[in-house]
Every structure is written in structure tokens, then in C-alpha cells.
Amino acid sequence: MDSEKTPSAMPSVEPAIERPAADIASSDPERWVEEYGDYLFKFALTRLRDASRAEDMVQETFLAALKGGSSFAGRSAERSWLVGILKNKIVDYFRKASRETSFTDMSFYAEEESYRFIQEGAFQGGWIHELGPVQWSPEPGAGLDGKMFMNVFNDCAEKLPRNVARVFMLRELDGVETREICELLNISESNVWVMLHRARMALRRCLETNWVGKQA
Amino acid sequence: MKIVAAIKMRFVIWVWNHTPHCDEMSRLASRSLDGTLPRKLRLKMRVHFFICVWCQRYGQQLRMMHQRAHGLDETRTTSQTLSGDAKERMKLRLRKSSDA
């Protein structure tokens, strides 16, 4: 597995990221642009969903790397090092953005697919049989073509409200723990749980409609 | 046969009354991906699965999505790349910055 994809922590300060062992003279910053520019851009775009902002982040990453370069020493690969810096930049951006925008999106919060559950009577809160989750065929995981799954996943994630998508991406793509997300974005853990629950529910439904539906 | 059906029904009702209902189960399915739930709750969820194929499926599908998302190569989710102009701009700024 790529080590840069599952960071154990996402601190906001750059010095925590070690610079690769190669000496600074052999790390031509302009070569970084050719070699890692597209990779970093795609990485940022997936999370930010804004091409110009993603481009800015990549630019800032290279500048930060250039500035901090000589003071780091370590063994991690050059790309992982750059991805690490980029991740911190993105988290910093999320943190700032979360201060500016409210984390409540009423239409999203109202939506808990309650219509799928029995509303009254002895079995209140149970799935309405016709609306319960259907069996995914082929068996979950077995026949899921990687690229196709990714495309549907991405399309569906794009429909989530921006704030929820941020939490969702941090948790699901980057594997950041919920407690850490709370600290990063300054929101309560129960709020994070609610957002993740709604996001997963929406995504599951979206996958069911767009992917499984097409298979049938 | 009638006796078996009656016992079955009583079992279902007992489980229903002693375990979280499906709407709550869907919340718990999500929570269980973000940390370990108390043992008693996990046990109740397991018992609920005996009587509810939908919750079982829901839980499995959520877990599958969670695991697949972790393994995604996110850079393959978009075909958009940096334009030649953008790359040149970046190089220029890096050059200026390293000269300064």
C-alpha cells in the first residue's frame, strides 16, 4: 500500500515531514513540477473539487518544499514527502474554510432516508421491506472493477454538501480518525458521526442506483 | 408446523424488542467503522442480524465501501491534469523563489 495514502497523523506543521535523503542539489524543483505536478494536482483536486484551488495548493507545496528543503533530513521518498506537505496544506485550508462556512446544511441533515423505515406501529424503525438494501450482485467486493467503482464513488461523493464531503474524504480516503477530524475542523465528534452516517447512507444509495442498477 | 411458526414469530418479536431498531442499526453500522463500539452493543447488533437481512446487508455494504475507499488510488479518479501553462507558471515561480 502506498504509505502516503494512510498517514498516521495529519499535523498542521510542515517540519514534521522528513525530507528524503537525496541532497538538495540533486532535487531540482523544476523537475518536481514535471515529475510530480500531475500526481499532486489530482490528489488535491479529488479533495478540493476546485481546479484553480488545487493548482494553487500544488504551487504552494513546491514553494514550501523548496524553502524547507535544506533543513530536512530523512528517508522517505520524494513523492511521499511532497504529498505530506500537500496534505497539510489541504487540511489547513479545510480548517480555515470550516470557520468561514457553517457546518450545517439543513437539506442534508433532514435527509436520513427516513422514508425507508416504518414510521409507526409495533415495527416502527424497521426497514420497509421493499425499500431495504438489495443484495449487491456480484457479491460485495468480488466483482467490483476498481476503476468503475472509483468513478461511481467519485461521482456520488461530488453530490455531497461540501462540508460533509470534506469530513468524508478525510475519514475515508485519508483514514484520519474521527477524533482528529474534530480537532482539525473544530466540530464535535457526534457531529462528525452524524455527517459520516448521512454521507455513507447517501453514497450507498448512490452506488446502488448507479452501479448495481447498471449491472442488472 | 404451526408451533414452529409461532416459536419463530415469538423469537423475532423478542429480538426486535431487545435490540436496536433498523434505523438505529444503520447509525451504529456507520459508527462501528470509526471505532470500537461497546461489547454489549455489538452483541445486540449481532443478535439483530439474526432476524434482519437488510441490516446485515447494509452493514456489509458500508464496510465494503469503507474498505474500498481506503484502497482507492485517488489520483486515478480524475483524468484532469495540470496544463502546460500551469506547469510553466509553477516553474517560473520556483525559479524566482530559489533566486531570491
XYZ file of C-alpha atoms in Angstrom:
316
model
C 0.000 0.000 0.000
C 1.163 3.492 -0.631
C 2.479 4.850 2.560
C 1.395 8.370 1.698
C -2.217 7.337 1.480
C -2.610 6.326 5.070
C -0.936 8.889 7.234
C -0.952 8.049 10.879
C -1.444 11.708 11.660
C -2.038 14.873 9.758
C -0.335 17.610 11.686
C -0.660 21.154 10.534
C 3.007 21.970 10.665
C 5.378 21.031 7.927
C 8.581 20.331 9.835
C 7.096 17.017 10.964
C 7.617 15.736 7.454
C 11.041 14.439 6.798
C 12.816 15.326 3.656
C 14.233 12.489 1.566
C 17.855 11.609 1.914
C 18.898 12.810 -1.526
C 20.875 16.007 -1.189
C 19.223 19.250 -2.144
C 21.408 19.851 -5.159
C 20.085 16.766 -6.902
C 16.464 17.758 -6.230
C 15.786 20.197 -8.988
C 12.497 21.943 -8.075
C 11.582 22.335 -11.734
C 11.901 18.605 -12.159
C 9.352 18.211 -9.346
C 6.812 20.053 -11.477
C 7.254 17.644 -14.380
C 7.533 14.535 -12.291
C 5.014 15.068 -9.527
C 2.907 18.020 -10.699
C 0.077 15.982 -12.185
C 0.020 13.477 -9.364
C -0.189 16.179 -6.720
C -2.756 18.098 -8.728
C -5.054 15.084 -8.996
C -4.569 14.372 -5.325
C -5.607 17.921 -4.450
C -8.432 18.028 -6.960
C -10.081 14.912 -5.546
C -10.235 16.573 -2.158
C -10.867 20.186 -3.072
C -13.056 19.765 -6.167
C -11.799 23.077 -7.459
C -9.143 23.033 -10.167
C -7.753 26.513 -9.595
C -7.508 25.998 -5.849
C -5.901 22.621 -6.423
C -3.338 24.276 -8.669
C -2.610 26.902 -6.013
C -2.104 24.193 -3.415
C 0.378 22.357 -5.602
C 2.256 25.574 -6.234
C 2.378 26.313 -2.508
C 3.546 22.782 -1.835
C 6.501 23.152 -4.183
C 7.389 26.520 -2.696
C 7.198 25.163 0.840
C 9.305 22.178 -0.188
C 11.883 24.451 -1.736
C 12.011 26.634 1.352
C 12.124 23.858 3.870
C 14.251 21.551 1.758
C 17.691 22.036 3.176
C 16.563 21.785 6.771
C 15.083 18.320 6.449
C 16.825 15.009 6.545
C 15.145 11.677 6.325
C 14.486 8.570 4.354
C 11.005 8.863 2.931
C 10.617 9.016 -0.813
C 10.477 12.358 -2.506
C 6.892 11.973 -3.700
C 5.653 10.924 -0.254
C 7.403 13.915 1.183
C 5.670 16.258 -1.241
C 2.303 14.545 -0.709
C 2.775 15.007 3.023
C 3.275 18.738 2.595
C 0.280 18.943 0.274
C -1.917 17.088 2.754
C -1.051 19.581 5.451
C -1.860 22.436 3.116
C -5.243 20.909 2.332
C -6.061 20.305 5.984
C -5.080 23.878 6.788
C -7.386 25.061 4.047
C -10.238 22.897 5.343
C -9.712 24.281 8.803
C -9.874 27.846 7.592
C -12.859 27.147 5.369
C -14.734 25.460 8.202
C -14.512 28.689 10.184
C -15.995 30.645 7.347
C -18.863 28.343 6.457
C -21.413 26.748 8.688
C -21.198 23.015 9.055
C -24.927 22.677 8.994
C -26.611 22.009 5.738
C -30.261 21.703 6.526
C -31.377 19.828 3.459
C -28.683 17.259 4.075
C -29.465 16.978 7.750
C -33.135 16.490 7.101
C -32.296 13.607 4.837
C -31.855 10.368 6.688
C -33.766 8.240 4.275
C -36.443 8.001 6.933
C -38.934 7.107 4.223
C -37.225 3.743 4.046
C -38.221 2.940 7.609
C -41.595 2.044 9.073
C -42.971 5.169 10.704
C -45.453 3.773 13.203
C -46.758 0.652 14.832
C -45.042 -2.238 16.553
C -42.250 -2.377 13.995
C -41.535 1.329 13.901
C -37.937 1.960 12.874
C -37.692 -1.218 10.814
C -36.867 -1.299 7.122
C -39.851 -1.175 4.821
C -39.265 -4.469 3.073
C -39.459 -3.205 -0.493
C -37.122 -0.322 0.308
C -34.482 -2.204 2.281
C -30.953 -2.587 0.911
C -30.898 -5.011 -2.003
C -28.363 -7.740 -2.453
C -25.435 -6.438 -4.457
C -24.594 -8.832 -7.163
C -21.881 -9.844 -7.774
C -21.010 -10.337 -4.139
C -19.671 -7.188 -2.482
C -16.053 -6.710 -3.326
C -15.809 -9.706 -5.621
C -16.723 -8.310 -8.979
C -16.165 -4.645 -8.351
C -13.976 -3.340 -11.062
C -11.587 -0.882 -9.465
C -11.828 1.933 -11.947
C -15.578 1.728 -12.346
C -16.097 1.697 -8.610
C -13.839 4.718 -8.269
C -15.736 6.652 -10.906
C -19.104 5.989 -9.318
C -17.672 6.637 -5.876
C -16.297 9.938 -7.021
C -19.470 10.990 -8.840
C -21.515 10.195 -5.772
C -19.128 11.907 -3.375
C -19.345 15.028 -5.504
C -23.027 15.288 -4.746
C -22.405 15.557 -1.022
C -22.508 19.029 0.529
C -19.016 20.472 0.541
C -18.551 20.416 4.308
C -19.728 16.861 4.581
C -17.542 15.827 1.674
C -14.517 17.256 3.488
C -15.184 15.164 6.567
C -15.953 12.152 4.431
C -12.781 12.448 2.340
C -10.583 12.943 5.389
C -12.068 9.881 7.017
C -12.482 7.530 4.080
C -9.668 8.446 1.718
C -7.039 9.571 4.185
C -8.056 7.357 7.067
C -7.958 10.176 9.607
C -9.557 9.188 12.924
C -12.820 10.932 13.840
C -11.285 12.475 16.949
C -8.583 14.042 14.835
C -11.156 15.381 12.371
C -12.931 17.070 15.290
C -9.738 18.792 16.302
C -8.817 19.738 12.765
C -12.178 21.232 11.894
C -13.250 22.232 15.364
C -16.526 20.340 15.379
C -17.942 17.871 17.875
C -17.457 14.153 17.486
C -21.181 13.490 17.446
C -21.458 15.976 14.595
C -18.764 14.066 12.703
C -20.582 10.782 13.308
C -23.829 12.221 12.018
C -22.118 13.580 8.917
C -20.361 10.303 8.212
C -23.557 8.337 8.750
C -25.515 10.528 6.346
C -22.689 10.577 3.816
C -22.302 6.812 3.851
C -26.030 6.322 3.609
C -26.240 8.686 0.649
C -23.233 7.118 -1.009
C -24.564 3.608 -0.520
C -27.827 4.587 -2.135
C -26.000 6.345 -4.956
C -23.810 3.306 -5.580
C -26.829 1.054 -5.503
C -28.618 3.177 -8.082
C -25.704 3.956 -10.346
C -23.511 0.939 -10.141
C -25.574 -2.026 -9.082
C -28.513 -0.718 -11.107
C -26.378 -0.705 -14.229
C -25.172 -4.214 -13.606
C -28.667 -5.616 -13.576
C -45.695 -26.590 11.677
C -47.879 -24.029 13.336
C -45.929 -24.420 16.560
C -42.616 -23.839 14.767
C -44.004 -20.730 13.102
C -45.314 -19.449 16.416
C -41.949 -20.023 18.124
C -40.210 -18.281 15.255
C -42.511 -15.324 15.499
C -42.009 -15.062 19.261
C -38.256 -15.159 18.738
C -38.428 -12.403 16.138
C -40.544 -10.232 18.418
C -38.263 -10.871 21.381
C -35.196 -9.902 19.343
C -36.994 -6.877 17.967
C -37.829 -5.695 21.463
C -34.361 -6.255 22.843
C -32.109 -4.953 20.078
C -31.706 -1.572 18.361
C -34.237 -0.984 15.613
C -33.137 -0.802 11.986
C -32.867 2.989 11.775
C -30.620 2.956 14.834
C -28.755 -0.050 13.420
C -27.879 1.965 10.330
C -26.317 4.659 12.552
C -24.432 2.036 14.513
C -23.187 0.387 11.317
C -21.533 3.668 10.417
C -20.207 4.248 13.939
C -18.648 0.803 14.010
C -16.384 1.848 11.124
C -14.994 4.726 13.157
C -14.135 2.989 16.372
C -14.967 0.054 18.572
C -18.466 0.023 19.976
C -19.163 -1.265 23.495
C -19.236 -5.045 23.641
C -22.857 -5.207 24.793
C -23.972 -3.110 21.852
C -22.003 -5.211 19.404
C -23.658 -8.306 20.798
C -27.100 -6.747 20.408
C -26.288 -5.869 16.811
C -25.268 -9.455 16.111
C -28.496 -10.744 17.567
C -30.450 -8.267 15.462
C -28.733 -9.621 12.346
C -30.399 -12.987 13.057
C -33.768 -11.528 12.219
C -32.868 -8.834 9.709
C -31.237 -9.474 6.380
C -31.472 -5.775 5.439
C -29.368 -4.603 8.334
C -26.922 -7.369 7.622
C -26.634 -6.220 4.012
C -26.459 -2.586 4.960
C -23.600 -3.267 7.354
C -21.720 -5.369 4.824
C -22.139 -2.834 2.050
C -20.989 0.026 4.250
C -17.932 -1.928 5.323
C -17.154 -2.838 1.749
C -17.369 0.814 0.673
C -15.174 1.811 3.596
C -12.518 -0.750 2.749
C -12.576 0.017 -0.954
C -12.282 3.740 -0.330
C -9.125 3.177 1.707
C -7.578 1.281 -1.144
C -8.524 3.795 -3.822
C -5.806 5.352 -5.871
C -7.337 8.776 -5.716
C -5.146 10.100 -8.467
C -6.943 7.808 -10.891
C -10.350 9.226 -10.085
C -9.737 12.207 -12.324
C -8.162 12.429 -15.725
C -7.670 16.165 -15.366
C -4.031 17.167 -15.276
C -2.087 20.389 -14.979
C -1.973 22.372 -18.193
C 1.354 23.166 -19.821
C 0.819 26.808 -18.922
C 0.224 25.981 -15.280
C 3.418 23.964 -15.168
C 5.386 26.791 -16.722
C 3.915 29.245 -14.220
C 4.964 26.990 -11.390
C 8.476 26.593 -12.704
C 8.800 30.325 -13.110
C 7.715 30.977 -9.534
C 10.047 28.300 -8.235
C 12.907 29.811 -10.205
C 12.151 33.260 -8.829
C 11.828 31.913 -5.336
C 15.102 29.987 -5.453
C 16.903 33.014 -6.904
C 15.595 35.292 -4.178
